[in-house]
Short mmCIF file of C-alpha atoms and ligand atoms in Angstrom, two decimals:
data_model
loop_
_atom_site.label_atom_id
_atom_site.label_comp_id
_atom_site.label_asym_id
_atom_site.label_seq_id
_atom_site.Cartn_x
_atom_site.Cartn_y
_atom_site.Cartn_z
CA UNK A 215 -0.13 0.31 0.17
CA UNK A 216 1.45 3.06 -0.97
CA UNK A 217 1.86 6.38 1.06
CA UNK A 218 -0.95 4.78 3.24
CA UNK A 219 -2.95 7.19 5.42
CA UNK A 220 -2.60 6.32 9.53
CA UNK A 221 -2.97 3.71 11.86
CA UNK A 222 -7.04 4.62 12.42
CA UNK A 223 -8.39 5.61 8.82
CA UNK A 224 -10.05 3.49 7.09
CA UNK A 225 -7.04 0.97 6.08
CA UNK A 226 -7.31 -0.74 9.41
CA UNK A 227 -11.11 -0.07 10.00
CA UNK A 228 -11.91 -3.86 9.49
CA UNK A 229 -8.71 -5.31 11.14
CA UNK A 230 -9.19 -6.47 14.60
CA UNK A 231 -6.38 -7.68 16.62
CA UNK A 232 -7.44 -11.43 15.57
CA UNK A 233 -6.08 -11.29 12.22
CA UNK A 234 -4.34 -8.31 12.68
CA UNK A 235 -0.59 -10.44 11.64
CA UNK A 236 -2.01 -10.11 8.13
CA UNK A 237 -1.94 -6.36 8.08
CA UNK A 238 -0.20 -5.13 4.70
CA UNK A 239 2.79 -3.48 5.39
CA UNK A 240 2.27 0.48 5.20
CA UNK A 241 4.60 2.41 3.22
CA UNK A 242 4.85 6.30 5.33
CA UNK A 243 2.76 5.96 7.95
CA UNK A 244 3.08 9.21 9.11
CA UNK A 245 1.14 8.11 11.64
CA UNK A 246 0.33 3.44 13.70
CA UNK A 247 0.92 1.33 19.08
CA UNK A 248 10.05 -6.45 31.55
CA UNK A 249 11.15 -6.26 34.85
CA UNK A 250 11.93 -4.88 38.53
CA UNK A 251 8.30 -5.63 39.57
CA UNK A 252 5.77 -6.17 41.93
CA UNK A 253 2.90 -4.57 42.46
CA UNK A 254 4.01 -2.11 45.22
CA UNK A 255 6.58 -0.99 42.67
CA UNK A 256 3.93 -0.56 40.09
CA UNK A 257 1.88 1.05 42.10
CA UNK A 258 5.19 3.86 42.69
CA UNK A 259 5.77 3.94 39.43
CA UNK A 260 2.37 4.98 37.66
CA UNK A 261 1.82 7.71 40.63
CA UNK A 262 5.45 9.48 39.26
CA UNK A 263 3.86 9.11 35.53
CA UNK A 264 0.45 10.39 36.71
CA UNK A 265 2.09 13.39 38.27
CA UNK A 266 4.38 13.29 35.25
CA UNK A 267 1.88 13.71 32.61
CA UNK A 268 -0.65 16.17 34.82
CA UNK A 269 1.36 19.27 35.18
CA UNK A 270 2.19 19.39 31.52
CA UNK A 271 3.90 22.94 31.52
CA UNK A 272 5.49 23.77 28.67
CA UNK A 273 8.72 24.35 29.83
CA UNK A 274 8.75 21.65 31.64
CA UNK A 275 12.70 20.11 30.59
CA UNK A 276 13.39 16.42 29.27
CA UNK A 277 16.78 15.44 29.30
CA UNK A 278 18.62 13.30 26.72
CA UNK A 279 18.73 10.09 28.67
CA UNK A 280 21.98 8.95 30.09
CA UNK A 281 22.91 5.44 30.77
CA UNK A 282 20.07 4.17 31.96
CA UNK A 283 17.51 6.92 33.43
CA UNK A 284 15.68 9.25 32.11
CA UNK A 285 14.99 12.76 33.51
CA UNK A 286 11.06 14.38 33.33
CA UNK A 287 10.65 17.04 35.05
CA UNK A 288 11.49 15.75 38.64
CA UNK A 289 10.26 12.41 37.81
CA UNK A 290 13.85 10.06 37.22
CA UNK A 291 12.34 7.38 35.16
CA UNK A 292 14.87 4.46 35.11
CA UNK A 293 15.25 1.98 32.22
CA UNK A 294 13.70 -1.19 34.14
CA UNK A 295 10.45 0.72 34.82
CA UNK A 296 10.71 1.13 30.50
CA UNK A 297 11.79 -1.89 29.31
CA UNK A 298 10.67 -5.23 31.15
CA UNK A 299 11.09 -8.74 31.23
CA UNK A 300 7.56 -9.53 31.34
CA UNK A 301 4.79 -10.59 29.15
CA UNK A 302 2.74 -7.57 29.46
CA UNK A 303 5.87 -5.33 27.99
CA UNK A 304 7.36 -5.07 24.59
CA UNK A 305 9.54 -2.30 24.86
CA UNK A 306 13.34 -2.89 23.48
CA UNK A 307 16.54 -1.41 24.83
CA UNK A 308 16.68 0.91 21.24
CA UNK A 309 13.13 2.59 21.61
CA UNK A 310 14.14 3.57 25.18
CA UNK A 311 17.31 5.02 24.52
CA UNK A 312 14.57 7.31 22.35
CA UNK A 313 12.64 8.45 24.93
CA UNK A 314 13.80 12.19 25.58
CA UNK A 315 14.92 13.00 22.32
CA UNK A 316 12.58 15.54 21.19
CA UNK A 317 13.79 16.43 18.29
CA UNK A 318 10.61 18.73 17.41
CA UNK A 319 11.95 20.79 20.46
CA UNK A 320 15.58 21.77 18.58
CA UNK A 321 14.99 24.94 16.92
CA UNK A 322 17.92 23.99 13.77
CA UNK A 323 16.35 20.44 13.12
CA UNK A 324 13.81 20.37 10.06
CA UNK A 325 11.41 18.80 12.63
CA UNK A 326 12.17 21.63 14.58
CA UNK A 327 11.83 23.89 11.97
CA UNK A 328 8.84 22.57 10.58
CA UNK A 329 7.21 22.84 14.31
CA UNK A 330 8.14 26.20 14.25
CA UNK A 331 6.51 27.00 10.66
CA UNK A 332 3.54 25.47 11.92
CA UNK A 333 3.44 27.52 14.75
CA UNK A 334 4.16 30.83 13.08
CA UNK A 335 0.83 30.08 10.67
CA UNK A 336 -1.44 29.41 13.63
CA UNK A 337 0.11 32.83 15.28
CA UNK A 338 -0.62 35.08 12.17
CA UNK A 339 -3.81 33.71 11.87
CA UNK A 340 -5.37 33.13 15.32
CA UNK A 341 -3.30 35.57 17.44
CA UNK A 342 -2.50 34.27 21.33
CA UNK A 343 -5.35 31.91 20.50
CA UNK A 344 -3.92 28.33 20.43
CA UNK A 345 -1.93 26.96 23.62
CA UNK A 346 1.04 24.74 22.49
CA UNK A 347 2.19 21.70 23.98
CA UNK A 348 5.74 20.08 22.83
CA UNK A 349 6.69 18.27 26.28
CA UNK A 350 4.02 16.26 27.33
CA UNK A 351 5.00 12.70 28.25
CA UNK A 352 4.88 10.34 25.60
CA UNK A 353 4.26 7.29 28.25
CA UNK A 354 0.40 7.72 28.68
CA UNK A 355 -2.26 5.45 29.99
CA UNK A 356 -4.18 2.95 27.78
CA UNK A 357 -7.69 5.30 28.58
CA UNK A 358 -6.00 8.24 27.20
CA UNK A 359 -4.04 6.37 24.04
CA UNK A 360 -7.34 4.58 23.36
CA UNK A 361 -10.20 4.75 25.29
CA UNK A 362 -10.56 8.21 26.01
CA UNK A 363 -10.89 9.49 21.96
CA UNK A 364 -12.82 5.96 21.48
CA UNK A 365 -10.83 3.44 20.01
CA UNK A 366 -12.84 0.20 19.72
CA UNK A 367 -11.97 -2.69 21.85
CA UNK A 368 -11.04 -4.68 19.09
CA UNK A 369 -8.89 -1.76 17.35
CA UNK A 370 -5.62 -3.40 15.72
CA UNK A 371 -3.79 -0.55 16.92
CA UNK A 372 -4.31 -1.86 20.45
CA UNK A 373 -2.73 -4.76 19.92
CA UNK A 374 0.58 -5.98 21.18
CA UNK A 375 1.99 -6.16 17.35
CA UNK A 376 1.00 -2.64 16.52
CA UNK A 377 2.02 -0.57 20.16
CA UNK A 378 4.50 -0.52 22.70
CA UNK A 379 3.01 -1.65 26.00
CA UNK A 380 5.42 -0.82 29.27
CA UNK A 381 2.18 -2.46 31.05
CA UNK A 382 -1.06 -3.72 29.94
CA UNK A 383 -2.22 -0.32 31.16
CA UNK A 384 0.44 1.49 30.26
CA UNK A 385 1.47 2.16 26.47
CA UNK A 386 4.76 4.90 24.76
CA UNK A 387 1.49 7.01 22.63
CA UNK A 388 0.69 6.01 19.92
CA UNK A 389 -0.95 9.67 18.68
CA UNK A 390 -0.96 12.56 19.57
CA UNK A 391 -4.55 12.13 20.17
CA UNK A 392 -3.70 10.89 23.46
CA UNK A 393 -3.71 13.99 24.92
CA UNK A 394 -6.87 15.30 23.58
CA UNK A 395 -9.45 14.29 26.05
CA UNK A 396 -6.67 15.59 28.92
CA UNK A 397 -6.28 19.12 27.90
CA UNK A 398 -9.95 19.82 26.71
CA UNK A 399 -10.65 18.45 30.56
CA UNK A 400 -8.29 20.99 31.76
CA UNK A 401 -10.28 24.11 29.88
CA UNK A 402 -7.90 23.91 26.66
CA UNK A 403 -10.22 24.92 23.82
CA UNK A 404 -7.34 25.48 21.06
CA UNK A 405 -4.53 23.33 21.21
CA UNK A 406 -1.54 22.34 19.46
CA UNK A 407 0.66 19.19 20.56
CA UNK A 408 3.56 18.09 19.26
CA UNK A 409 5.22 15.05 20.29
CA UNK A 410 7.13 11.92 19.58
CA UNK A 411 5.00 8.96 18.81
CA UNK A 412 5.75 5.37 18.98
CA UNK A 413 4.67 2.52 16.89
CA UNK A 414 5.57 -0.96 16.10
CA UNK A 415 6.13 -1.71 11.91
CA UNK A 416 7.74 -2.29 9.18
CA UNK A 417 11.06 -1.26 8.22
CA UNK A 418 12.01 1.08 5.01
CA UNK A 419 12.61 4.14 4.25
CA UNK A 420 9.70 6.33 5.46
CA UNK A 421 9.34 4.06 8.47
CA UNK A 422 10.76 4.30 11.76
CA UNK A 423 9.03 2.95 15.41
CA UNK A 424 9.67 6.65 16.60
CA UNK A 425 7.85 9.67 14.63
CA UNK A 426 6.51 13.01 15.19
CA UNK A 427 2.93 14.15 15.10
CA UNK A 428 1.35 17.15 15.56
CA UNK A 429 -2.37 17.43 16.98
CA UNK A 430 -4.13 20.41 16.44
CA UNK A 431 -7.89 21.23 18.46
CA UNK A 432 -10.50 24.29 18.12
CA UNK A 433 -13.39 23.96 20.36
CA UNK A 434 -16.54 25.96 19.16
CA UNK A 435 -19.62 27.29 21.10
CA UNK A 436 -23.02 27.97 19.93
CA UNK A 437 -22.52 31.86 19.86
CA UNK A 438 -19.92 30.77 16.80
CA UNK A 439 -22.00 29.23 14.52
CA UNK A 440 -25.71 30.45 15.26
CA UNK A 441 -25.01 33.65 13.54
CA UNK A 442 -24.05 31.51 10.19
CA UNK A 443 -26.60 29.85 9.49
CA UNK A 444 -25.39 26.62 9.31
CA UNK A 445 -25.63 23.39 11.49
CA UNK A 446 -22.45 23.09 14.15
CA UNK A 447 -21.32 20.25 12.60
CA UNK A 448 -20.87 22.04 8.65
CA UNK A 449 -19.60 24.91 10.45
CA UNK A 450 -16.68 23.01 12.17
CA UNK A 451 -15.85 20.62 9.11
CA UNK A 452 -15.72 24.35 7.03
CA UNK A 453 -13.38 25.97 9.05
CA UNK A 454 -11.26 23.25 9.58
CA UNK A 455 -10.71 22.81 5.97
CA UNK A 456 -10.03 26.53 5.42
CA UNK A 457 -7.51 26.32 8.45
CA UNK A 458 -6.16 23.37 6.95
CA UNK A 459 -5.74 24.27 2.88
CA UNK A 460 -4.13 27.79 4.59
CA UNK A 461 -2.11 25.89 6.49
CA UNK A 462 -0.65 23.75 3.48
CA UNK A 463 -0.52 26.67 1.26
CA UNK A 464 1.86 27.90 4.20
CA UNK A 465 4.00 25.22 3.94
CA UNK A 466 4.08 24.69 0.11
CA UNK A 467 3.11 27.61 -1.53
CA UNK A 468 0.10 26.87 -4.56
CA UNK A 469 -0.31 23.52 -4.59
CA UNK A 470 -3.27 21.89 -5.94
CA UNK A 471 -4.95 19.92 -2.92
CA UNK A 472 -7.91 17.75 -2.87
CA UNK A 473 -10.04 15.96 0.43
CA UNK A 474 -10.59 12.60 0.35
CA UNK A 475 -13.65 10.78 3.42
CA UNK A 476 -12.08 8.90 5.92
CA UNK A 477 -12.79 6.81 8.99
CA UNK A 478 -11.00 7.51 12.10
CA UNK A 479 -12.63 6.54 15.53
CA UNK A 480 -12.56 9.50 16.98
CA UNK A 481 -14.00 12.09 14.08
CA UNK A 482 -17.03 12.04 12.43
CA UNK A 483 -17.29 13.21 9.76
CA UNK A 484 -13.43 12.36 9.24
CA UNK A 485 -11.00 13.91 5.70
CA UNK A 486 -7.51 13.17 4.93
CA UNK A 487 -6.25 16.25 2.90
CA UNK A 488 -3.65 15.53 -0.24
CA UNK A 489 -1.53 17.39 -2.01
CA UNK A 490 -0.21 17.56 -5.60
CA UNK A 491 3.24 17.39 -5.12
CA UNK A 492 6.18 16.39 -7.59
CA UNK A 493 3.57 14.16 -9.93
CA UNK A 494 1.94 12.54 -6.88
CA UNK A 495 -1.16 12.76 -4.77
CA UNK A 496 0.59 13.14 -1.05
CA UNK A 497 -1.77 12.40 2.14
CA UNK A 498 -0.73 15.33 4.09
CA UNK A 499 -2.74 14.76 7.70
CA UNK A 500 -5.79 13.54 8.76
CA UNK A 501 -8.88 14.96 10.21
CA UNK A 502 -12.31 15.70 11.07
CA UNK A 503 -15.19 16.87 13.52
CA UNK A 504 -14.61 15.83 16.87
CA UNK A 505 -16.93 12.92 18.49
CA UNK A 506 -19.66 14.45 20.14
CA UNK A 507 -18.87 11.48 22.91
CA UNK A 508 -15.02 13.21 23.07
CA UNK A 509 -16.43 16.59 23.81
CA UNK A 510 -19.42 15.65 26.16
CA UNK A 511 -17.35 13.27 28.81
CA UNK A 512 -14.94 16.57 28.76
CA UNK A 513 -17.94 18.65 30.34
CA UNK A 514 -18.11 20.33 26.96
CA UNK A 515 -22.19 19.35 25.89
CA UNK A 516 -23.26 22.36 23.88
CA UNK A 517 -19.48 22.66 21.98
CA UNK A 518 -18.51 21.37 19.06
CA UNK A 519 -14.90 20.91 17.75
CA UNK A 520 -12.48 19.61 15.25
CA UNK A 521 -9.38 18.46 15.34
CA UNK A 522 -6.54 17.31 12.84
CA UNK A 523 -3.23 14.95 13.38
CA UNK A 524 0.02 15.40 11.02
CA UNK A 525 3.03 13.36 10.87
CA UNK A 526 6.17 15.73 10.86
CA UNK A 527 8.76 13.69 8.93
CA UNK A 528 6.47 13.19 6.34
CA UNK A 529 6.39 16.77 5.88
CA UNK A 530 9.54 17.32 6.67
CA UNK A 531 11.16 14.55 4.33
CA UNK A 532 9.02 16.55 1.28
CA UNK A 533 9.83 20.23 2.09
CA UNK A 534 13.72 18.84 2.86
CA UNK A 535 14.26 16.89 0.25
CA UNK A 536 15.26 14.17 2.79
CA UNK A 537 15.40 10.86 1.05
CA UNK A 538 15.43 8.25 4.39
CA UNK A 539 13.67 8.53 7.95
CA UNK A 540 16.74 7.31 9.23
CA UNK A 541 18.42 10.47 9.12
CA UNK A 542 16.55 12.87 11.34
CA UNK A 543 17.86 11.28 14.34
CA UNK A 544 21.31 11.34 12.30
CA UNK A 545 24.05 13.49 14.59
CA UNK A 546 26.83 13.29 11.40
CA UNK A 547 27.64 17.10 10.81
CA UNK A 548 27.35 16.30 6.97
CA UNK A 549 23.60 15.82 8.07
CA UNK A 550 22.88 18.15 11.15
CA UNK A 551 24.57 21.34 10.05
CA UNK A 552 22.40 21.65 6.50
CA UNK A 553 19.78 23.06 8.57
CA UNK A 554 18.91 26.62 10.19
CA UNK A 555 16.65 27.94 12.32
CA UNK A 556 13.47 29.36 10.45
CA UNK A 557 15.16 28.12 6.93
CA UNK A 558 11.73 25.91 5.40
CA UNK A 559 12.51 26.17 2.10
CA UNK A 560 16.51 24.72 2.50
CA UNK A 561 16.47 21.15 0.35
CA UNK A 562 19.41 18.59 1.86
CA UNK A 563 22.18 17.61 -0.44
CA UNK A 564 22.79 14.01 0.17
CA UNK A 565 26.32 13.51 1.28
CA UNK A 566 27.96 10.72 -0.96
CA UNK A 567 25.43 7.65 -0.56
CA UNK A 568 27.11 4.44 0.28
CA UNK A 569 26.55 1.01 -1.31
CA UNK A 570 23.88 -1.13 0.17
CA UNK A 571 24.55 -4.71 1.12
CA UNK A 572 21.29 -7.47 0.43
CA UNK A 573 21.30 -10.49 2.89
CA UNK A 574 18.43 -12.55 2.41
CA UNK A 575 16.95 -14.87 4.66
CA UNK A 576 14.17 -17.96 4.33
CA UNK A 577 12.08 -19.61 6.98
CA UNK A 578 8.76 -21.57 7.48
CA UNK A 579 6.65 -19.27 9.83
CA UNK A 580 4.49 -20.41 12.82
CA UNK A 581 1.26 -19.06 13.31
CA UNK A 582 2.27 -16.08 15.79
CA UNK A 583 4.98 -14.86 13.20
CA UNK A 584 4.53 -11.11 12.49
CA UNK A 585 6.42 -9.08 10.08
CA UNK A 586 6.63 -6.40 12.69
CA UNK A 587 8.14 -8.70 15.42
CA UNK A 588 11.41 -9.64 13.12
CA UNK A 589 11.52 -5.73 12.00
CA UNK A 590 12.03 -5.28 15.50
CA UNK A 591 14.15 -8.29 15.77
CA UNK A 592 16.28 -6.56 13.29
CA UNK A 593 16.18 -3.45 14.28
CA UNK A 594 17.83 -4.54 17.99
CA UNK A 595 20.48 -5.96 16.49
CA UNK A 596 21.21 -4.21 13.08
CA UNK A 597 19.97 -0.43 14.78
CA UNK A 598 19.73 2.26 12.38
CA UNK A 599 22.10 -0.09 9.79
CA UNK A 600 19.13 -1.36 8.56
CA UNK A 601 17.54 0.04 5.66
CA UNK A 602 14.74 -2.35 4.77
CA UNK A 603 13.34 -5.57 5.33
CA UNK A 604 11.32 -6.49 2.55
CA UNK A 605 9.08 -9.28 1.81
CA UNK A 606 10.37 -10.98 -1.91
CA UNK A 607 8.61 -14.55 -1.48
CA UNK A 608 5.91 -16.59 0.06
CA UNK A 609 4.12 -19.83 -0.62
CA UNK A 610 2.30 -22.73 1.33
CA UNK A 611 3.19 -26.24 0.55
CA UNK A 612 1.05 -29.05 0.44
CA UNK A 613 1.61 -29.36 4.06
CA UNK A 614 0.13 -25.92 4.44
CA UNK A 615 3.77 -24.76 5.96
CA UNK A 616 4.62 -21.02 4.86
CA UNK A 617 7.64 -19.90 3.98
CA UNK A 618 8.52 -16.78 3.91
CA UNK A 619 12.17 -15.24 1.99
CA UNK A 620 12.38 -11.54 3.29
CA UNK A 621 15.50 -9.46 1.80
CA UNK A 622 17.23 -7.46 4.50
CA UNK A 623 19.05 -3.96 2.77
CA UNK A 624 22.01 -2.74 5.06
CA UNK A 625 23.53 0.37 4.60
CA UNK A 626 24.80 3.45 6.70
CA UNK A 627 23.89 6.60 5.80
CA UNK A 628 27.82 8.05 7.46
CA UNK A 629 30.09 5.25 6.14
CA UNK A 630 31.11 2.05 4.68
CA UNK A 631 30.34 -1.40 6.24
CA UNK A 632 32.61 -4.01 5.90
CA UNK A 633 31.30 -7.78 4.30
CA UNK A 634 32.83 -8.51 8.35
CA UNK A 635 30.20 -6.33 10.09
CA UNK A 636 27.52 -6.99 7.90
CA UNK A 637 27.80 -11.18 8.16
CA UNK A 638 28.41 -10.41 11.63
CA UNK A 639 25.03 -8.89 11.86
CA UNK A 640 23.38 -11.25 9.60
CA UNK A 641 24.28 -13.77 11.16
CA UNK A 642 22.94 -12.60 14.88
CA UNK A 643 19.79 -12.13 13.11
CA UNK A 644 19.23 -16.05 12.07
CA UNK A 645 20.01 -17.19 15.11
CA UNK A 646 17.63 -14.43 16.92
CA UNK A 647 14.94 -14.68 13.97
CA UNK A 648 14.72 -18.70 14.97
CA UNK A 649 14.88 -18.42 18.92
CA UNK A 650 12.66 -15.53 19.37
CA UNK A 651 10.03 -16.22 16.44
CA UNK A 652 9.90 -19.44 16.83
CA UNK A 653 10.56 -19.90 13.07
CA UNK A 654 12.41 -22.77 10.93
CA UNK A 655 15.16 -21.30 8.93
CA UNK A 656 15.26 -22.93 5.72
N1 LIG B 192 -4.46 10.30 15.15
C1 LIG B 192 -4.64 9.94 14.29
C2 LIG B 192 -3.33 9.24 13.60
O1 LIG B 192 -2.50 9.10 14.33
C3 LIG B 192 -4.84 11.15 12.96
C4 LIG B 192 -5.91 12.29 13.43
C5 LIG B 192 -6.01 13.33 14.80
C6 LIG B 192 -6.92 12.04 12.94
C7 LIG B 192 -6.95 13.58 15.22
C8 LIG B 192 -8.26 12.86 13.05
C9 LIG B 192 -8.04 13.44 13.90
O2 LIG B 192 -3.77 8.61 12.84
#
């Protein structure tokens, strides 16, 4: 599926957890969710997190993880609180190491530059209206991430295959919509939330298990729509479209756009905005009129609201000509030095591209096999040296056994890899694929 929309849009509407392991791999999702322990410990942990995400002053600082402790506000979060050897936890070390990096808060980073450009649009068109949050804790309750935004009990995004669970009631947010209800309850009526979001997914140049989203919400009161002569929902939908078309023009200039009807559990009606860019329709965001139930539960019975969510990497890759999503995480000066604060128009000039190395691997799958689990194993061993994991052959024999052949592309963004290094990676991948995924190598 090329350029697939969001985890929550119609592509996954009919998928339930039960068969989600057959989900087709999605290209360019801007978008789709083990140790110490015991009850006393967990209770402490939950209280700490609760305090962390109930006081969301924007100036609260995160520090980059040092060794195995992350500090959020005044709260220290140890690695073994997030990465636990427990069946209810599926957060690997590689994901823990991304917590607190907050690329979107770096003014010289493409994601920070883009965030600021979107802020500029809202500041110019709605002076002092929108409250901005870019420092809310990404560790949230399943209630905030799913229930509060009406994600159905059997929705694919709730599965351990698609989302990162810290424990059965706590996840790494899979979308910034996780903060909608909480902020509405806190009395906010116009807000933008930017943050890192986490999803287990396939591996290619446009997918990374951590990416960044910006959520926008605007609430209207009867006085807003009554004078217009239209009903509340049409009024909000029209305002939403006008606002987002303006934003797209602000970012992309005079582009052709179109609206596509879609589905999200939290909005109705729901839309996707596509722009015509470099000979192709590109989905840039998902949005809609907020489900009345969300407003009602937040104590806003007479109101109507719109909401949108956009994936920053997807937009930044297009706006800055960035060819591979791993580059956003690069500390290589040849990448970082190309961008400056406030400069949206700059085009990235690739430094020489190092050759890829391909390794194929065939195995008989087990019932529990999923591509996301395979990708996690490969990512855990090869880190950012893996560029793509692609299914190149798939058949079922007469005995009903299914074989998959995956091609793994290894390539560093920064240097040439030696044969020895790649062979070592591939050997470890084979070993772990066999032991962790219970497949039989062929
Ligand atoms: N949360 C949705 C996603 O990540 C995007 C979205 C936000 C859609 C708000 C509609 C309204 O896929």
